[in-house]
XYZ file of C-alpha atoms in Angstrom:
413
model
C 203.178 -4.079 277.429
C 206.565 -5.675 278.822
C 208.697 -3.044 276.513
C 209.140 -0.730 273.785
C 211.264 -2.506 271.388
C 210.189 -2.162 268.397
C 208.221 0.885 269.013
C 209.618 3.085 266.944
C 209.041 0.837 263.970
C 205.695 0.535 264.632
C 205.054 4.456 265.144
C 206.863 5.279 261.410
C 204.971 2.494 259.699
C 201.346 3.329 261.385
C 202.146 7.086 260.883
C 204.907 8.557 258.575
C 203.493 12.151 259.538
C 202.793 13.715 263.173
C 199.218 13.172 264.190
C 199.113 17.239 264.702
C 195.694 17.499 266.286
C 196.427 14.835 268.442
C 199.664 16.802 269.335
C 198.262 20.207 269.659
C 195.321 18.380 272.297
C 197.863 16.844 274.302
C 200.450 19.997 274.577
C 197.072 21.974 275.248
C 196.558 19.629 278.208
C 200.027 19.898 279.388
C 199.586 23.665 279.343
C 196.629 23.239 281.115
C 198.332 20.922 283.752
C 201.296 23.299 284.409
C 199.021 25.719 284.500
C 197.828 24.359 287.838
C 201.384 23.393 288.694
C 202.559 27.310 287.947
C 199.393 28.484 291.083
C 201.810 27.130 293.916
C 204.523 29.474 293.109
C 202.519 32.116 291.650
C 201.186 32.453 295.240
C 204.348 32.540 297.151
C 204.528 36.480 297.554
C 200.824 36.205 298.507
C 200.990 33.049 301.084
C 204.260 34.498 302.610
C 202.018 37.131 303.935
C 198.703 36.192 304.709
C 200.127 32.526 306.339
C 203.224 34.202 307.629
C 205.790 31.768 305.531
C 209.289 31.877 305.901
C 211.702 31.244 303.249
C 211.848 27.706 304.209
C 208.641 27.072 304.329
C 208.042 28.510 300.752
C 211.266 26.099 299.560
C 208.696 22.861 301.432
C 205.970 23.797 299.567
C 207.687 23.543 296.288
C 209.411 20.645 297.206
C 206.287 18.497 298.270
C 204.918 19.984 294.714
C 207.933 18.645 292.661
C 208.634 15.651 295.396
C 205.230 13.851 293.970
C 204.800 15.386 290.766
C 208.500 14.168 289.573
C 209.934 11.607 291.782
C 206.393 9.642 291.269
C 206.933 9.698 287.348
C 209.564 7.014 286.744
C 207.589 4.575 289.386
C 204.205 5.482 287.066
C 206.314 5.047 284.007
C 207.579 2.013 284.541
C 204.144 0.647 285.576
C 203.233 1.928 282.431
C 205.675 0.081 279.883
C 204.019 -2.625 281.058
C 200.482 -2.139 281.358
C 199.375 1.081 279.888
C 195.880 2.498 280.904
C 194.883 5.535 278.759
C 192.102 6.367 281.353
C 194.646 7.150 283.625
C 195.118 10.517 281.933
C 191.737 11.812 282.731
C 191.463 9.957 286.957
C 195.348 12.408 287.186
C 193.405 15.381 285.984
C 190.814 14.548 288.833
C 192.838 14.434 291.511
C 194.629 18.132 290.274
C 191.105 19.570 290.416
C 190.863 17.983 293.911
C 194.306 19.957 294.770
C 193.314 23.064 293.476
C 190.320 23.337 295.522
C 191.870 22.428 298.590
C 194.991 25.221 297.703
C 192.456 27.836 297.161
C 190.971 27.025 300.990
C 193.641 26.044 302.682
C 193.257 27.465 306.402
C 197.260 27.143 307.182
C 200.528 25.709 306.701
C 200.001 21.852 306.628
C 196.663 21.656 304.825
C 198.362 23.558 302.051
C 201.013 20.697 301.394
C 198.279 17.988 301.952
C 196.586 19.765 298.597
C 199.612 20.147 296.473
C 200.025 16.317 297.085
C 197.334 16.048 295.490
C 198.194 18.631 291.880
C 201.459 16.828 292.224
C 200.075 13.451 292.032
C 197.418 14.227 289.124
C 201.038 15.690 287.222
C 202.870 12.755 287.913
C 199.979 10.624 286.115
C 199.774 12.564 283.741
C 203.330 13.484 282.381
C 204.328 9.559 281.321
C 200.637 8.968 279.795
C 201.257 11.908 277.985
C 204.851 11.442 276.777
C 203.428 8.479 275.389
C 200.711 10.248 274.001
C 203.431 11.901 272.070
C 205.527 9.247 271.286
C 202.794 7.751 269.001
C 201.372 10.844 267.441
C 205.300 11.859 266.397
C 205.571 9.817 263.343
C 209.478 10.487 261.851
C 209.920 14.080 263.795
C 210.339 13.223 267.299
C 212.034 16.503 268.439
C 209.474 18.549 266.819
C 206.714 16.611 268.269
C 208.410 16.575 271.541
C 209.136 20.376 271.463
C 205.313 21.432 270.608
C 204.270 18.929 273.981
C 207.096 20.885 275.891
C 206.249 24.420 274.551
C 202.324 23.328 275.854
C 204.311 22.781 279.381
C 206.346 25.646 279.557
C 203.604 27.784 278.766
C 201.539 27.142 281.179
C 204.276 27.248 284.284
C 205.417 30.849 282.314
C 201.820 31.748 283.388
C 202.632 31.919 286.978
C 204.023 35.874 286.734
C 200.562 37.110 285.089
C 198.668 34.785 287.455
C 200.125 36.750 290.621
C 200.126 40.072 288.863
C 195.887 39.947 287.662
C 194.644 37.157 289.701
C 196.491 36.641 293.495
C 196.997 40.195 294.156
C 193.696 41.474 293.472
C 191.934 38.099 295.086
C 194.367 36.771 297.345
C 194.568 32.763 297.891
C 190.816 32.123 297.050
C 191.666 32.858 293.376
C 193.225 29.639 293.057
C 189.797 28.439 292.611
C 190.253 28.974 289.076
C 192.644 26.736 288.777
C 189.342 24.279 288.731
C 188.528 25.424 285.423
C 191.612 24.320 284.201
C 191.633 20.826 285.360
C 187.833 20.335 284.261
C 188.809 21.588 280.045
C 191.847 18.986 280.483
C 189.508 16.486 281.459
C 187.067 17.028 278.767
C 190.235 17.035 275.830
C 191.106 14.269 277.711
C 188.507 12.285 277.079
C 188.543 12.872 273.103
C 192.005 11.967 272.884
C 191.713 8.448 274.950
C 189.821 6.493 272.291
C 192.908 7.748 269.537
C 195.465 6.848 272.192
C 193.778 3.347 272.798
C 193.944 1.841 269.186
C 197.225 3.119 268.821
C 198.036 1.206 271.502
C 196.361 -1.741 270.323
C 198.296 -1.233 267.478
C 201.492 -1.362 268.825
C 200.473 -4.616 270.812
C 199.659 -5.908 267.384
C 202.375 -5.109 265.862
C 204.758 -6.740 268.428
C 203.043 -9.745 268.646
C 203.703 -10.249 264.841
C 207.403 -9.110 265.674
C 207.399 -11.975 268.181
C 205.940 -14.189 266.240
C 208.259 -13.690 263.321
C 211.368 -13.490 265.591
C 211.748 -10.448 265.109
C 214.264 -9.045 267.396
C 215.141 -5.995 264.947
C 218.110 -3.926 266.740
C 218.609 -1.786 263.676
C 218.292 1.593 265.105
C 220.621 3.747 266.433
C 219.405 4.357 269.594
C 218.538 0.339 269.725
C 222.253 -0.306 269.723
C 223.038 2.511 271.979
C 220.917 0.809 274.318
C 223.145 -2.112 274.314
C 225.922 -0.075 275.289
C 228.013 -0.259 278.041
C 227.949 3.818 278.770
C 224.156 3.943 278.649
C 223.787 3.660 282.118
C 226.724 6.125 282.647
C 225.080 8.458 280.077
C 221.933 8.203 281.889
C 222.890 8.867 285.312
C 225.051 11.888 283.309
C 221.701 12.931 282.138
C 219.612 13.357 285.179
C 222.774 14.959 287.218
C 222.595 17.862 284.291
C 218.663 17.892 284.661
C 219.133 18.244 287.723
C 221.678 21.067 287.939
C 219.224 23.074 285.462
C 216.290 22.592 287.393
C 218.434 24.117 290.607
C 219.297 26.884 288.786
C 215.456 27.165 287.274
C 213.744 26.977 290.672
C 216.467 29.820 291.734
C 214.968 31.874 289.484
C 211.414 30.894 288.930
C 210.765 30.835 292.652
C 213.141 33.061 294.717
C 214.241 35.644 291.697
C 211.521 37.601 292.797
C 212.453 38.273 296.414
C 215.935 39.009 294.876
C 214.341 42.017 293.044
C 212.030 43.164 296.046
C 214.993 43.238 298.106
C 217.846 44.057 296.213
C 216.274 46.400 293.457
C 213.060 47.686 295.235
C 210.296 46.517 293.153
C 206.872 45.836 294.181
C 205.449 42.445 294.016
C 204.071 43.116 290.877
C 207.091 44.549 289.443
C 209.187 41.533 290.555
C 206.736 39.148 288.105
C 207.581 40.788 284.970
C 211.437 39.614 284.901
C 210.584 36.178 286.319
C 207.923 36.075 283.468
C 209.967 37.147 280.437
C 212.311 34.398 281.525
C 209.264 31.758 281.675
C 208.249 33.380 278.250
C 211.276 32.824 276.260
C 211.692 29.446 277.761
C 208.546 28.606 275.632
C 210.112 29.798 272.497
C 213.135 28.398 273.569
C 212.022 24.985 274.183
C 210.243 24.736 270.714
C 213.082 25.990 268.529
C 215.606 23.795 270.547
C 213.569 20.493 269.652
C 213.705 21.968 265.677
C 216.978 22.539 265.603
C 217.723 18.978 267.672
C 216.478 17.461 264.916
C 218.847 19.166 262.286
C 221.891 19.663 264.354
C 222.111 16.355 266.874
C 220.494 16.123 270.632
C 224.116 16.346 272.409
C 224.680 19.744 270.618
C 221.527 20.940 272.006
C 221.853 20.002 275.695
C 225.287 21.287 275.700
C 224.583 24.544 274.447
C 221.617 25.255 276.336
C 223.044 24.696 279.758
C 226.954 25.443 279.051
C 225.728 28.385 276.889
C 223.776 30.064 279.720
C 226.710 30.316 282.448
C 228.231 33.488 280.764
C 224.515 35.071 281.031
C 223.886 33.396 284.491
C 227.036 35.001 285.993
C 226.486 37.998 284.800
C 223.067 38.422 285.615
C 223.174 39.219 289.316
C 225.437 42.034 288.475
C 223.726 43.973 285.968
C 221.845 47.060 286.475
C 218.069 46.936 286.388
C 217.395 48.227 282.867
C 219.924 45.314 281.536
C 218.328 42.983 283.710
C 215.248 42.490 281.147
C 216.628 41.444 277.995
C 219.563 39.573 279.656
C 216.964 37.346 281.673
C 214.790 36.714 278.071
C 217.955 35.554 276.314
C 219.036 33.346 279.498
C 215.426 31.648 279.129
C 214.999 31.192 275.862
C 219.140 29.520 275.667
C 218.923 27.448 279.279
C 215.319 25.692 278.163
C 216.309 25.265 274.193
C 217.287 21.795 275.892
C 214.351 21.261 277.782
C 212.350 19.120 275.299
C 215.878 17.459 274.132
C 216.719 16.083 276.986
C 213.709 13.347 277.295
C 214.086 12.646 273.370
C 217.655 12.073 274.098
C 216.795 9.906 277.038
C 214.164 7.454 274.833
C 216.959 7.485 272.712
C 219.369 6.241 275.278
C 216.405 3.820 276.430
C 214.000 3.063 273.444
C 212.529 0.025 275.332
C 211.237 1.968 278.716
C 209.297 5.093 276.773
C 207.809 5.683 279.952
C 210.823 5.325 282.573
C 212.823 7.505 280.264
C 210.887 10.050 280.178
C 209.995 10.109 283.789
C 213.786 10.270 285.022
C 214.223 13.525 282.897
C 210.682 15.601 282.982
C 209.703 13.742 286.823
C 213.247 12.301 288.806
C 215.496 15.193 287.612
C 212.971 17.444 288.476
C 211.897 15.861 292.182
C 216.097 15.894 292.786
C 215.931 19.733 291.801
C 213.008 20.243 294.070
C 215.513 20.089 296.934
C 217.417 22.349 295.579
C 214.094 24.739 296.528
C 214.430 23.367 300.143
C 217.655 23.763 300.235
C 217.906 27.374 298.234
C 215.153 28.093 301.258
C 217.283 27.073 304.289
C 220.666 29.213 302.396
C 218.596 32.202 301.842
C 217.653 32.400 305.841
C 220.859 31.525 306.752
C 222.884 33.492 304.747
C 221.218 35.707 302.573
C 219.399 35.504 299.429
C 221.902 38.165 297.466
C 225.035 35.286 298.717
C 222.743 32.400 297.633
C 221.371 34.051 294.241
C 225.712 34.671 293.612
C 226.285 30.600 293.901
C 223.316 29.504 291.969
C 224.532 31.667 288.867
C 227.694 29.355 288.663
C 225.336 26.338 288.117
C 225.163 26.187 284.187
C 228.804 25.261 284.213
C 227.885 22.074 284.581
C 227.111 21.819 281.019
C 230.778 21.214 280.520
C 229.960 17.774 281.373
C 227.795 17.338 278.555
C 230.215 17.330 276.601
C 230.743 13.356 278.054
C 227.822 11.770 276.638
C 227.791 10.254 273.355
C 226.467 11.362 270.276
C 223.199 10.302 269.017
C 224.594 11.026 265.413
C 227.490 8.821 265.069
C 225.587 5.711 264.706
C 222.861 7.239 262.171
């Protein structure tokens, strides 16, 4: 397929309503995928002292996670736009099932990266396919259908907290096993969704070929002629850089928050998950009610307020007393992720003829960029302390001030 002009004409025409089962399948896959994504840090507190870790070790192993789950995307993407392969979804939920067995028997250090290359790889299949997926099945109500695939996502990484609490402390790293189970009921939803997924793709081939044919060049969308602008590529690049400061500040928390509270509040391992999971949590809700509300208020409204309207919570947050700590860490999830699902609509808007590479530079680049922010969050919190390093990250969401620089997706409606 050598682009996705014209796509969105051909989705409202073949399907003026979301395909819902087709959208609850896929999100139920992506929940299933993140699910096996959420193991590797759900097992740092575990692998830090059965392997001996340090710091910087746990900040590798989530950046060779992220690395090739994310920075593979927009190459897979691309390759996508133009030839499309819906069995692709189900070979990237092979090779996750692959990783998970070799995470759950991993004898050291290096073996354990070699396998999450391999759950990162089966993501980075999967996410583009599965945008797609989406893309199709949204009909008119592409922030709602983008929100339910997110909420799918962020479920399953929210899982990570319980995961350590009732799995990883009671088994220890052989309980990643059961990550296998996940990876083999995405396969078999998998396969029930690829025959939908292929004739709506022969569909779309169809349907440009009579657009060729007719001369159809149709740039009558809004986000059509916003791709012809000259600040697209500034407004992409704008994009990613704001992706990428939230995913900084989401791996601060998500992945070192809980050594924060072990060392600076005196919780136990278990009692470090429950914060770190009520964030995760409200993300979920978060995400969904961001994409509704997307669609009513504008995209740009959205992304600014969920990353400019978390800094006074973020700032605040190391500084609070324990009991505060709980509800002020729900309310900074569910506002810093109401963008989450936004952000790629916003980019296929900014790019409605690479579906694929747009969505693989905000849910995959963005997120590979903010994976060094783990390596690098690592090396600080060795070097300096994690209480100095947890102080700088919470000044992070300011960068949402920038948002305020990208250009509205309502003025040309």
């Amino acid at each position: 397929m050598a682009s996705f002009a014209g796509t969105s004409r051909a989705a409202s025409d073949s399907a003026t309503k979301v395909a819902l089962p087709v959208l609850l399948a896929i999100s139920l896959v992506h929940m299933l995928n993140d699910s096996m994504q959420a193991v590797v840090p759900a097992l740092y507190t575990i692998l830090e002292d059965s392997l001996n870790l340090s710091l910087t070790q746990v900040g590798w192993i989530g950046f060779m996670l992220n690395m090739t789950s994310s920075v593979m995307q927009p190459v897979i993407g691309a390759y996508s736009d133009k030839r499309s392969r819906p069995s692709m979804l189900p070979i990237g939920m092979g090779l996750s099932l692959i990783g998970m067995c070799g995470i759950a028997l991993s004898p050291g250090f290096w073996y354990l990266l070699l396998s999450v290359v391999f759950v990162g790889l089966g993501s980075a299949i999967f996410h583009p396919e599965g945008s797609r997926v989406v893309y199709f099945a949204a009909g008119g109500r592409r922030g709602f259908a983008q929100s339910v695939y997110q909420v799918g996502g962020n479920a399953g990484s929210s899982l990570a907290p319980l995961m350590t609490i009732f799995v990883f402390v009671p088994l220890g790293q052989i309980g990643a096993i059961w990550g296998t189970l996940f990876a083999a009921l995405a396969i078999a939803v998998l396969l029930g969704v690829v025959p939908w997924y292929r004739r709506k793709l022969a569909e779309w081939d169809a349907e440009r070929a009579r657009n060729a044919g007719a001369g159809a060049g149709r740039a009558g969308s809004a986000s059509q002629a916003l791709s012809n602008h000259p600040r697209v590529k500034f407004a992409m690049g704008l994009l990613v850089l704001l992706v990428f400061a939230r995913s900084w500040y989401h791996t601060s928390v998500g992945s070192f928050y809980q050594f924060y509270l072990k060392d600076d509040y005196g919780l136990t391992k278990q009692q470090a998950q429950i914060p770190v999971f009520l964030f995760l949590a409200a993300g979920v809700l978060g995400t969904y009610f961001g994409g509704v509300l997307a669609d009513r208020f504008g995209m740009k409204k959205m992304i600014v307020f969920s990353i400019l309207g978390a800094s006074p919570i973020a700032l605040a947050l190391p500084h609070l007393p324990l009991a505060w700590v709980y509800p002020a860490i729900t309310l900074l999830g569910f506002v810093i992720l109401s963008g989450f699902s936004v952000a790629v609509v916003y980019a296929q808007f900014l790019m409605p003829k690479s579906v694929g590479m747009a969505s693989g530079l905000t849910t995959g680049l963005a997120f590979g960029m903010g994976a060094i922010g783990g390596v690098a969050l690592g090396n600080a919190a060795d070097a300096y302390g994690l209480h100095s390093v947890m102080l700088a990250c919470s000044f992070l969401p300011l960068s949402g001030l920038f948002a305020f620089l990208l250009p509205s997706d309502r003025k040309n409606r």
